[in-house]
PDB file of C-alpha atoms in Angstrom:
ATOM      1  CA  MET A 262       0.097  -0.259  -0.250  1.00  0.00           C
ATOM      2  CA  LYS A 263       1.333   3.268  -0.807  1.00  0.00           C
ATOM      3  CA  ILE A 264       0.482   6.693   0.939  1.00  0.00           C
ATOM      4  CA  ARG A 265       1.889   9.949  -0.763  1.00  0.00           C
ATOM      5  CA  PRO A 266       2.215  13.141   1.356  1.00  0.00           C
ATOM      6  CA  LEU A 267      -0.519  15.748   1.174  1.00  0.00           C
ATOM      7  CA  SER A 268       1.153  18.381  -0.454  1.00  0.00           C
ATOM      8  CA  GLU A 269       0.027  21.889  -1.759  1.00  0.00           C
ATOM      9  CA  GLU A 270      -0.133  20.007  -5.410  1.00  0.00           C
ATOM     10  CA  VAL A 271      -1.841  17.088  -4.345  1.00  0.00           C
ATOM     11  CA  MET A 272      -4.787  19.090  -2.426  1.00  0.00           C
ATOM     12  CA  LYS A 273      -5.338  21.141  -5.818  1.00  0.00           C
ATOM     13  CA  GLU A 274      -5.551  17.755  -7.691  1.00  0.00           C
ATOM     14  CA  ILE A 275      -8.122  16.312  -5.333  1.00  0.00           C
ATOM     15  CA  GLY A 276     -10.189  19.642  -4.841  1.00  0.00           C
ATOM     16  CA  TRP A 277     -10.063  20.100  -1.583  1.00  0.00           C
ATOM     17  CA  ARG A 278      -9.313  23.490   0.384  1.00  0.00           C
ATOM     18  CA  ASP A 279      -8.524  24.419   3.880  1.00  0.00           C
ATOM     19  CA  ILE A 280     -11.486  26.523   6.139  1.00  0.00           C
ATOM     20  CA  TYR A 281     -10.743  27.923   9.519  1.00  0.00           C
ATOM     21  CA  ILE A 282     -13.611  28.984  12.139  1.00  0.00           C
ATOM     22  CA  SER A 283     -13.346  29.701  15.794  1.00  0.00           C
ATOM     23  CA  GLY A 284     -15.227  27.894  18.434  1.00  0.00           C
ATOM     24  CA  TYR A 285     -13.610  26.824  21.797  1.00  0.00           C
ATOM     25  CA  SER A 286     -10.506  26.869  19.790  1.00  0.00           C
ATOM     26  CA  GLN A 287      -9.411  29.929  17.945  1.00  0.00           C
ATOM     27  CA  LYS A 288      -8.920  27.971  14.683  1.00  0.00           C
ATOM     28  CA  VAL A 289     -11.155  24.811  14.304  1.00  0.00           C
ATOM     29  CA  HIS A 290      -9.735  23.180  10.752  1.00  0.00           C
ATOM     30  CA  ILE A 291     -12.389  22.080   8.502  1.00  0.00           C
ATOM     31  CA  PHE A 292     -10.893  19.975   5.367  1.00  0.00           C
ATOM     32  CA  HIS A 293     -13.684  21.047   2.505  1.00  0.00           C
ATOM     33  CA  TYR A 294     -14.753  19.371  -0.456  1.00  0.00           C
ATOM     34  CA  ARG A 295     -17.531  21.929  -2.363  1.00  0.00           C
ATOM     35  CA  THR A 296     -19.398  20.397  -4.950  1.00  0.00           C
ATOM     36  CA  GLY A 297     -22.646  22.842  -4.422  1.00  0.00           C
ATOM     37  CA  ALA A 298     -24.610  25.141  -2.334  1.00  0.00           C
ATOM     38  CA  ASN A 299     -27.669  22.929  -3.032  1.00  0.00           C
ATOM     39  CA  CYS A 300     -26.145  19.964  -2.313  1.00  0.00           C
ATOM     40  CA  LYS A 301     -26.771  17.571   0.609  1.00  0.00           C
ATOM     41  CA  ASN A 302     -23.582  18.476   3.350  1.00  0.00           C
ATOM     42  CA  ILE A 303     -21.835  15.712   5.529  1.00  0.00           C
ATOM     43  CA  ILE A 304     -19.788  16.549   8.743  1.00  0.00           C
ATOM     44  CA  VAL A 305     -16.927  14.168   9.025  1.00  0.00           C
ATOM     45  CA  LEU A 306     -15.340  13.495  12.253  1.00  0.00           C
ATOM     46  CA  HIS A 307     -12.293  10.937  12.055  1.00  0.00           C
ATOM     47  CA  THR A 308     -10.358   9.271  15.369  1.00  0.00           C
ATOM     48  CA  PRO A 309      -9.602  12.160  17.501  1.00  0.00           C
ATOM     49  CA  VAL A 310      -5.914  11.248  17.809  1.00  0.00           C
ATOM     50  CA  THR A 311      -4.452  12.244  14.454  1.00  0.00           C
ATOM     51  CA  ALA A 312      -4.732  15.224  11.603  1.00  0.00           C
ATOM     52  CA  VAL A 313      -7.653  14.951   9.218  1.00  0.00           C
ATOM     53  CA  LYS A 314      -5.308  15.183   6.432  1.00  0.00           C
ATOM     54  CA  ASN A 315      -3.762  11.849   7.757  1.00  0.00           C
ATOM     55  CA  CYS A 316      -6.940  10.178   6.503  1.00  0.00           C
ATOM     56  CA  TYR A 317      -8.589  12.046   3.827  1.00  0.00           C
ATOM     57  CA  GLU A 318      -8.688   8.687   1.344  1.00  0.00           C
ATOM     58  CA  CYS A 319     -11.268   7.281   3.422  1.00  0.00           C
ATOM     59  CA  PHE A 320     -13.987   9.756   2.693  1.00  0.00           C
ATOM     60  CA  GLU A 321     -12.931  11.620  -0.462  1.00  0.00           C
ATOM     61  CA  GLN A 322     -15.428   9.856  -2.518  1.00  0.00           C
ATOM     62  CA  LEU A 323     -17.817  11.392  -0.890  1.00  0.00           C
ATOM     63  CA  GLY A 324     -17.284  14.686  -2.696  1.00  0.00           C
ATOM     64  CA  ARG A 325     -15.486  13.182  -6.091  1.00  0.00           C
ATOM     65  CA  ILE A 326     -17.847  10.872  -7.059  1.00  0.00           C
ATOM     66  CA  TYR A 327     -21.416  11.021  -4.892  1.00  0.00           C
ATOM     67  CA  SER A 328     -21.201  15.001  -4.998  1.00  0.00           C
ATOM     68  CA  PHE A 329     -21.601  15.491  -1.506  1.00  0.00           C
ATOM     69  CA  ASN A 330     -20.183  19.195   0.209  1.00  0.00           C
ATOM     70  CA  VAL A 331     -17.862  17.348   2.531  1.00  0.00           C
ATOM     71  CA  PHE A 332     -16.684  19.022   5.667  1.00  0.00           C
ATOM     72  CA  ALA A 333     -13.872  16.927   7.441  1.00  0.00           C
ATOM     73  CA  VAL A 334     -12.921  18.417  10.893  1.00  0.00           C
ATOM     74  CA  ASP A 335      -9.849  18.824  13.246  1.00  0.00           C
ATOM     75  CA  TYR A 336     -11.904  19.358  16.013  1.00  0.00           C
ATOM     76  CA  VAL A 337      -9.910  18.428  18.970  1.00  0.00           C
ATOM     77  CA  PRO A 338      -7.647  21.231  20.133  1.00  0.00           C
ATOM     78  CA  GLY A 339      -3.990  20.702  19.650  1.00  0.00           C
ATOM     79  CA  GLU A 340      -4.529  17.984  17.074  1.00  0.00           C
ATOM     80  CA  GLY A 341      -3.849  18.710  13.134  1.00  0.00           C
ATOM     81  CA  GLU A 342      -4.640  21.838  12.244  1.00  0.00           C
ATOM     82  CA  CYS A 343      -7.125  22.686  15.394  1.00  0.00           C
ATOM     83  CA  SER A 344      -4.981  25.482  17.542  1.00  0.00           C
ATOM     84  CA  GLY A 345      -5.087  24.543  21.509  1.00  0.00           C
ATOM     85  CA  GLU A 346      -2.694  22.491  23.601  1.00  0.00           C
ATOM     86  CA  ALA A 347      -2.852  19.208  25.010  1.00  0.00           C
ATOM     87  CA  GLN A 348      -4.737  20.063  28.198  1.00  0.00           C
ATOM     88  CA  ASP A 349      -7.378  21.895  26.212  1.00  0.00           C
ATOM     89  CA  PHE A 350      -9.073  18.749  25.252  1.00  0.00           C
ATOM     90  CA  THR A 351     -12.188  18.318  26.872  1.00  0.00           C
ATOM     91  CA  LEU A 352     -15.197  16.646  25.929  1.00  0.00           C
ATOM     92  CA  LEU A 353     -16.751  20.244  26.496  1.00  0.00           C
ATOM     93  CA  ASN A 354     -14.633  21.962  24.393  1.00  0.00           C
ATOM     94  CA  MET A 355     -14.597  19.247  21.570  1.00  0.00           C
ATOM     95  CA  VAL A 356     -18.570  20.023  22.011  1.00  0.00           C
ATOM     96  CA  ALA A 357     -17.841  23.948  21.456  1.00  0.00           C
ATOM     97  CA  ASN A 358     -15.788  23.155  18.613  1.00  0.00           C
ATOM     98  CA  LEU A 359     -18.027  20.591  16.649  1.00  0.00           C
ATOM     99  CA  ASP A 360     -21.228  23.103  17.402  1.00  0.00           C
ATOM    100  CA  ALA A 361     -19.023  25.831  15.569  1.00  0.00           C
ATOM    101  CA  VAL A 362     -18.683  23.530  12.585  1.00  0.00           C
ATOM    102  CA  TYR A 363     -22.421  23.151  12.557  1.00  0.00           C
ATOM    103  CA  GLU A 364     -23.569  26.370  12.596  1.00  0.00           C
ATOM    104  CA  TYR A 365     -20.895  27.274   9.770  1.00  0.00           C
ATOM    105  CA  VAL A 366     -22.306  24.760   7.903  1.00  0.00           C
ATOM    106  CA  ARG A 367     -25.931  25.618   8.345  1.00  0.00           C
ATOM    107  CA  GLY A 368     -25.289  29.370   7.855  1.00  0.00           C
ATOM    108  CA  SER A 369     -23.319  29.009   4.384  1.00  0.00           C
ATOM    109  CA  TYR A 370     -24.677  26.138   2.812  1.00  0.00           C
ATOM    110  CA  SER A 371     -28.180  24.608   4.132  1.00  0.00           C
ATOM    111  CA  GLU A 372     -29.402  22.619   7.203  1.00  0.00           C
ATOM    112  CA  ASP A 373     -29.346  19.601   4.901  1.00  0.00           C
ATOM    113  CA  ILE A 374     -26.637  18.181   7.317  1.00  0.00           C
ATOM    114  CA  HIS A 375     -25.668  14.678   7.645  1.00  0.00           C
ATOM    115  CA  LEU A 376     -22.966  13.055  10.396  1.00  0.00           C
ATOM    116  CA  LEU A 377     -20.481  10.489   9.583  1.00  0.00           C
ATOM    117  CA  GLY A 378     -17.989   9.009  12.185  1.00  0.00           C
ATOM    118  CA  TYR A 379     -15.354   7.556  10.694  1.00  0.00           C
ATOM    119  CA  THR A 380     -11.898   5.976  11.231  1.00  0.00           C
ATOM    120  CA  GLY A 381     -12.001   4.024  14.543  1.00  0.00           C
ATOM    121  CA  ALA A 382     -13.158   6.325  17.493  1.00  0.00           C
ATOM    122  CA  GLY A 383     -14.145   8.984  15.311  1.00  0.00           C
ATOM    123  CA  GLY A 384     -17.614   7.040  15.214  1.00  0.00           C
ATOM    124  CA  ILE A 385     -17.802   7.068  19.089  1.00  0.00           C
ATOM    125  CA  MET A 386     -17.054  10.909  19.296  1.00  0.00           C
ATOM    126  CA  ALA A 387     -19.818  11.443  16.742  1.00  0.00           C
ATOM    127  CA  GLN A 388     -22.234   9.290  18.673  1.00  0.00           C
ATOM    128  CA  TYR A 389     -21.193  11.410  21.596  1.00  0.00           C
ATOM    129  CA  TYR A 390     -21.829  14.708  20.102  1.00  0.00           C
ATOM    130  CA  LEU A 391     -25.193  13.505  18.777  1.00  0.00           C
ATOM    131  CA  GLY A 392     -26.351  13.388  22.285  1.00  0.00           C
ATOM    132  CA  THR A 393     -25.798  17.187  22.558  1.00  0.00           C
ATOM    133  CA  GLY A 394     -29.329  17.248  20.437  1.00  0.00           C
ATOM    134  CA  CYS A 395     -27.967  18.518  17.708  1.00  0.00           C
ATOM    135  CA  LYS A 396     -30.035  18.116  14.741  1.00  0.00           C
ATOM    136  CA  PHE A 397     -28.720  15.921  11.658  1.00  0.00           C
ATOM    137  CA  LYS A 398     -30.794  14.263   8.855  1.00  0.00           C
ATOM    138  CA  SER A 399     -28.751  11.177   8.900  1.00  0.00           C
ATOM    139  CA  PHE A 400     -25.982   9.386  10.858  1.00  0.00           C
ATOM    140  CA  ALA A 401     -23.525   6.823   9.655  1.00  0.00           C
ATOM    141  CA  GLN A 402     -20.551   5.386  12.043  1.00  0.00           C
ATOM    142  CA  PHE A 403     -18.154   2.992  11.552  1.00  0.00           C
ATOM    143  CA  ALA A 404     -17.029   2.673  15.443  1.00  0.00           C
ATOM    144  CA  CYS A 405     -19.877   2.490  17.974  1.00  0.00           C
ATOM    145  CA  GLY A 406     -19.722   3.015  21.574  1.00  0.00           C
ATOM    146  CA  ILE A 407     -22.009   0.813  24.232  1.00  0.00           C
ATOM    147  CA  TYR A 408     -22.012   3.328  27.495  1.00  0.00           C
ATOM    148  CA  GLY A 409     -20.011   1.173  30.049  1.00  0.00           C
ATOM    149  CA  ASP A 410     -18.900  -1.272  27.737  1.00  0.00           C
ATOM    150  CA  THR A 411     -15.073  -0.665  27.356  1.00  0.00           C
ATOM    151  CA  THR A 412     -14.256  -3.856  25.646  1.00  0.00           C
ATOM    152  CA  PRO A 413     -13.202  -2.050  22.073  1.00  0.00           C
ATOM    153  CA  LEU A 414     -10.389   0.008  24.395  1.00  0.00           C
ATOM    154  CA  GLY A 415      -8.997  -3.696  25.471  1.00  0.00           C
ATOM    155  CA  VAL A 416      -9.589  -2.455  29.381  1.00  0.00           C
ATOM    156  CA  PRO A 417     -12.309  -3.346  31.654  1.00  0.00           C
ATOM    157  CA  ALA A 418     -14.958  -0.645  32.614  1.00  0.00           C
ATOM    158  CA  ALA A 419     -13.891  -1.345  36.409  1.00  0.00           C
ATOM    159  CA  PHE A 420     -10.595  -0.434  35.681  1.00  0.00           C
ATOM    160  CA  ALA A 421     -11.528   2.117  33.346  1.00  0.00           C
ATOM    161  CA  ARG A 422     -13.477   3.896  36.070  1.00  0.00           C
ATOM    162  CA  SER A 423     -10.816   3.721  38.809  1.00  0.00           C
ATOM    163  CA  VAL A 424      -7.903   4.728  36.523  1.00  0.00           C
ATOM    164  CA  MET A 425      -9.762   8.282  35.666  1.00  0.00           C
ATOM    165  CA  GLY A 426      -8.736   9.800  38.562  1.00  0.00           C
ATOM    166  CA  ILE A 427      -5.189   9.113  38.354  1.00  0.00           C
ATOM    167  CA  LEU A 428      -5.059  10.347  34.680  1.00  0.00           C
ATOM    168  CA  ARG A 429      -6.566  13.613  35.553  1.00  0.00           C
ATOM    169  CA  PHE A 430      -4.220  14.129  38.276  1.00  0.00           C
ATOM    170  CA  LEU A 431      -1.474  13.411  35.675  1.00  0.00           C
ATOM    171  CA  VAL A 432      -2.858  15.499  33.093  1.00  0.00           C
ATOM    172  CA  LYS A 433      -2.662  18.208  35.759  1.00  0.00           C
ATOM    173  CA  ILE A 434       1.065  18.011  36.689  1.00  0.00           C
ATOM    174  CA  LYS A 435       1.946  17.224  33.136  1.00  0.00           C
ATOM    175  CA  PRO A 436      -0.202  17.964  30.515  1.00  0.00           C
ATOM    176  CA  THR A 437       2.085  16.745  27.551  1.00  0.00           C
ATOM    177  CA  LEU A 438       2.270  13.230  28.977  1.00  0.00           C
ATOM    178  CA  SER A 439       1.697  10.589  26.250  1.00  0.00           C
ATOM    179  CA  MET A 440       2.372   6.866  26.210  1.00  0.00           C
ATOM    180  CA  THR A 441       3.034   4.302  23.187  1.00  0.00           C
ATOM    181  CA  PHE A 442      -0.524   2.730  21.863  1.00  0.00           C
ATOM    182  CA  THR A 443      -0.032  -0.994  20.926  1.00  0.00           C
ATOM    183  CA  PRO A 444      -3.255  -2.143  18.929  1.00  0.00           C
ATOM    184  CA  PRO A 445      -4.163  -5.383  19.517  1.00  0.00           C
ATOM    185  CA  ALA A 446      -2.920  -8.442  16.866  1.00  0.00           C
ATOM    186  CA  ALA A 447      -4.697  -8.709  14.299  1.00  0.00           C
ATOM    187  CA  LYS A 448      -5.208 -12.665  12.998  1.00  0.00           C
ATOM    188  CA  GLY A 449      -6.527 -14.751  10.034  1.00  0.00           C
ATOM    189  CA  TYR A 450      -8.507 -12.900   7.522  1.00  0.00           C
ATOM    190  CA  HIS A 451      -6.568 -10.308   5.398  1.00  0.00           C
ATOM    191  CA  ALA A 452      -4.464  -9.866   8.554  1.00  0.00           C
ATOM    192  CA  GLU A 453      -1.364  -8.782   6.441  1.00  0.00           C
ATOM    193  CA  LEU A 454      -3.375  -5.789   4.965  1.00  0.00           C
ATOM    194  CA  ASP A 455      -4.376  -4.593   8.519  1.00  0.00           C
ATOM    195  CA  ASN A 456      -0.745  -4.687   9.682  1.00  0.00           C
ATOM    196  CA  GLU A 457       0.838  -3.064   6.749  1.00  0.00           C
ATOM    197  CA  PHE A 458      -2.115  -0.316   6.742  1.00  0.00           C
ATOM    198  CA  TYR A 459      -0.247   0.783  10.365  1.00  0.00           C
ATOM    199  CA  GLU A 460       2.953   0.203   9.105  1.00  0.00           C
ATOM    200  CA  THR A 461       2.483   2.571   6.232  1.00  0.00           C
ATOM    201  CA  ILE A 462       0.301   5.298   8.131  1.00  0.00           C
ATOM    202  CA  LEU A 463       3.495   6.046  10.293  1.00  0.00           C
ATOM    203  CA  VAL A 464       5.439   7.389   7.009  1.00  0.00           C
ATOM    204  CA  ARG A 465       2.292  10.105   7.033  1.00  0.00           C
ATOM    205  CA  ASP A 466       1.912  10.400  10.949  1.00  0.00           C
ATOM    206  CA  PRO A 467       5.402   9.307  12.764  1.00  0.00           C
ATOM    207  CA  ASN A 468       3.381  10.015  16.028  1.00  0.00           C
ATOM    208  CA  PHE A 469       0.629   7.486  15.069  1.00  0.00           C
ATOM    209  CA  PHE A 470       1.006   5.266  18.036  1.00  0.00           C
ATOM    210  CA  THR A 471       1.744   7.986  20.343  1.00  0.00           C
ATOM    211  CA  LEU A 472      -1.383   8.678  22.426  1.00  0.00           C
ATOM    212  CA  LYS A 473      -1.547  11.577  24.750  1.00  0.00           C
ATOM    213  CA  ILE A 474      -2.941  10.561  27.988  1.00  0.00           C
ATOM    214  CA  ASN A 475      -5.355  13.621  28.147  1.00  0.00           C
ATOM    215  CA  SER A 476      -6.734  12.219  24.729  1.00  0.00           C
ATOM    216  CA  PHE A 477      -7.156   8.348  26.454  1.00  0.00           C
ATOM    217  CA  LEU A 478      -8.842  10.091  29.669  1.00  0.00           C
ATOM    218  CA  ARG A 479     -11.124  11.937  27.059  1.00  0.00           C
ATOM    219  CA  ILE A 480     -12.057   8.422  25.638  1.00  0.00           C
ATOM    220  CA  LEU A 481     -12.700   7.018  29.222  1.00  0.00           C
ATOM    221  CA  GLU A 482     -15.176   9.683  29.604  1.00  0.00           C
ATOM    222  CA  CYS A 483     -16.872   9.238  26.907  1.00  0.00           C
ATOM    223  CA  MET A 484     -17.602   5.685  27.508  1.00  0.00           C
ATOM    224  CA  VAL A 485     -17.663   5.590  31.052  1.00  0.00           C
ATOM    225  CA  GLY A 486     -18.052   9.007  32.765  1.00  0.00           C
ATOM    226  CA  LYS A 487     -20.695   9.538  34.956  1.00  0.00           C
ATOM    227  CA  GLU A 488     -21.732  12.590  32.815  1.00  0.00           C
ATOM    228  CA  SER A 489     -21.422  10.764  29.440  1.00  0.00           C
ATOM    229  CA  LEU A 490     -23.698  11.815  26.328  1.00  0.00           C
ATOM    230  CA  LEU A 491     -23.518   7.899  25.042  1.00  0.00           C
ATOM    231  CA  LYS A 492     -26.392   7.599  27.679  1.00  0.00           C
ATOM    232  CA  VAL A 493     -28.890   9.526  25.232  1.00  0.00           C
ATOM    233  CA  PRO A 494     -30.461   7.608  22.892  1.00  0.00           C
ATOM    234  CA  VAL A 495     -29.375   8.457  19.207  1.00  0.00           C
ATOM    235  CA  SER A 496     -32.494   9.465  17.634  1.00  0.00           C
ATOM    236  CA  CYS A 497     -31.511  10.309  13.955  1.00  0.00           C
ATOM    237  CA  PRO A 498     -31.769   7.812  11.192  1.00  0.00           C
ATOM    238  CA  THR A 499     -28.554   5.758  12.079  1.00  0.00           C
ATOM    239  CA  LEU A 500     -26.492   3.333   9.501  1.00  0.00           C
ATOM    240  CA  VAL A 501     -24.008   1.109  11.576  1.00  0.00           C
ATOM    241  CA  PHE A 502     -21.029  -1.065   9.965  1.00  0.00           C
ATOM    242  CA  LYS A 503     -20.430  -3.987  11.087  1.00  0.00           C
ATOM    243  CA  THR A 504     -16.800  -5.137  10.208  1.00  0.00           C
ATOM    244  CA  LEU A 505     -16.458  -9.055  10.462  1.00  0.00           C
ATOM    245  CA  HIS A 506     -12.975  -9.430  11.122  1.00  0.00           C
ATOM    246  CA  ASP A 507     -12.388  -6.409  13.228  1.00  0.00           C
ATOM    247  CA  ARG A 508      -9.510  -6.312  15.989  1.00  0.00           C
ATOM    248  CA  TYR A 509     -11.037  -4.102  18.071  1.00  0.00           C
ATOM    249  CA  PHE A 510     -14.993  -4.797  17.702  1.00  0.00           C
ATOM    250  CA  SER A 511     -16.256  -8.183  18.045  1.00  0.00           C
ATOM    251  CA  ALA A 512     -19.459  -9.271  15.868  1.00  0.00           C
ATOM    252  CA  ASN A 513     -21.293  -9.178  19.170  1.00  0.00           C
ATOM    253  CA  TYR A 514     -20.240  -5.904  20.214  1.00  0.00           C
ATOM    254  CA  PHE A 515     -21.888  -4.389  16.725  1.00  0.00           C
ATOM    255  CA  ASP A 516     -24.823  -6.463  16.973  1.00  0.00           C
ATOM    256  CA  ARG A 517     -25.174  -5.410  21.001  1.00  0.00           C
ATOM    257  CA  TYR A 518     -25.168  -1.612  19.767  1.00  0.00           C
ATOM    258  CA  TYR A 519     -27.444  -2.009  17.113  1.00  0.00           C
ATOM    259  CA  ASN A 520     -29.995  -3.915  18.863  1.00  0.00           C
ATOM    260  CA  THR A 521     -29.936  -0.623  21.368  1.00  0.00           C
ATOM    261  CA  LEU A 522     -30.849   1.600  18.852  1.00  0.00           C
ATOM    262  CA  ILE A 523     -34.807   2.414  18.704  1.00  0.00           C
ATOM    263  CA  CYS A 524     -34.453   4.990  15.728  1.00  0.00           C
ATOM    264  CA  GLU A 525     -34.934   4.433  12.331  1.00  0.00           C
ATOM    265  CA  LYS A 526     -31.711   2.027  11.558  1.00  0.00           C
ATOM    266  CA  LYS A 527     -29.789  -0.009   9.042  1.00  0.00           C
ATOM    267  CA  LEU A 528     -26.844  -2.801   9.492  1.00  0.00           C
ATOM    268  CA  VAL A 529     -24.465  -3.129   6.867  1.00  0.00           C
ATOM    269  CA  GLU A 530     -21.975  -6.303   7.312  1.00  0.00           C
ATOM    270  CA  ILE A 531     -19.059  -5.714   5.799  1.00  0.00           C
ATOM    271  CA  ASP A 532     -16.780  -9.152   5.416  1.00  0.00           C
ATOM    272  CA  ASP A 533     -13.142  -7.554   6.052  1.00  0.00           C
ATOM    273  CA  ILE A 534     -11.152  -6.088   8.387  1.00  0.00           C
ATOM    274  CA  HIS A 535     -11.061  -3.126  10.628  1.00  0.00           C
ATOM    275  CA  ASN A 536      -8.661  -0.872   8.329  1.00  0.00           C
ATOM    276  CA  SER A 537     -10.966  -1.707   5.454  1.00  0.00           C
ATOM    277  CA  TYR A 538     -12.482   1.817   5.774  1.00  0.00           C
ATOM    278  CA  PHE A 539      -9.463   2.725   4.439  1.00  0.00           C
ATOM    279  CA  ILE A 540      -8.068   0.220   2.378  1.00  0.00           C
ATOM    280  CA  THR A 541     -10.814  -0.429   0.192  1.00  0.00           C
ATOM    281  CA  PRO A 542     -13.623   2.378   1.032  1.00  0.00           C
ATOM    282  CA  GLU A 543     -16.078   1.992  -1.794  1.00  0.00           C
ATOM    283  CA  PRO A 544     -18.181  -0.421  -0.215  1.00  0.00           C
ATOM    284  CA  PHE A 545     -18.615   2.061   2.927  1.00  0.00           C
ATOM    285  CA  MET A 546     -18.838   5.102   0.473  1.00  0.00           C
ATOM    286  CA  LYS A 547     -21.767   3.347  -1.741  1.00  0.00           C
ATOM    287  CA  GLU A 548     -23.856   2.380   1.395  1.00  0.00           C
ATOM    288  CA  ILE A 549     -23.010   5.970   3.117  1.00  0.00           C
ATOM    289  CA  ALA A 550     -23.996   7.807  -0.098  1.00  0.00           C
ATOM    290  CA  ALA A 551     -27.753   5.728  -0.695  1.00  0.00           C
ATOM    291  CA  TRP A 552     -28.329   6.102   3.290  1.00  0.00           C
ATOM    292  CA  VAL A 553     -27.556  10.303   2.762  1.00  0.00           C
ATOM    293  CA  ASN A 554     -29.775  10.103  -0.370  1.00  0.00           C
ATOM    294  CA  CYS A 555     -32.742   8.669   1.270  1.00  0.00           C
ATOM    295  CA  HIS A 556     -32.892  10.702   4.111  1.00  0.00           C
TER     296      HIS A 556
END
């Protein structure tokens, strides 16, 4: 797999441009593919631990092929091209940045706005944001979170709750503290492709596996925090992807999450690995486009 650097020339070639707005952060970065003022709008939230330009191939077809206005966001303070420091990342500040993005899209284009939670924890963070009551025509998510069940993180829920106090203390005394994240081993079907992806993404982001302690804390707060908005039922039409050979999410986890949804919903099985959203994005893009178009 070849991953080319995202230079200015490449950006012009693929039709994207940078927009910067103010939220909690002085500069919230929107990586934007503009199709037309009357087209449907999709806000894309990727994993909160890397820059959006490191994973644009995952969703670029939504603009280039399916003719949506795409707004992919660096929404975490201090991550990617979003201004701020590591300690500025709180769930409250993240929501303030996303509110600013929503209002920008609604004011500059239309209220026909859809939400895509993509690339790992991006699906969980998007699901969290829906708990604010912000109005979207539809929602599609690659990853999902069951409040109180931290299985995808590889730690028991009881441990997650107990360690949050320690992490808050560490963040106060050394906000830039980080640790090396080691993903669970991929085995079986297409394991070599999954592993190869992680090897090659380091070309674009050498710090891909360097996880800030504060970022880990916020993910834990999202999953098990007492005030987590994951407890709020999703109300808009929701498309859930279930990857059958995922190194983080078991098939049972996807099913249990999907069964809790009481809104209009659809489950799409992808007979592939976790990183297939990047390696072969076409099946995902086709389903997302159809879901957005029918809402």
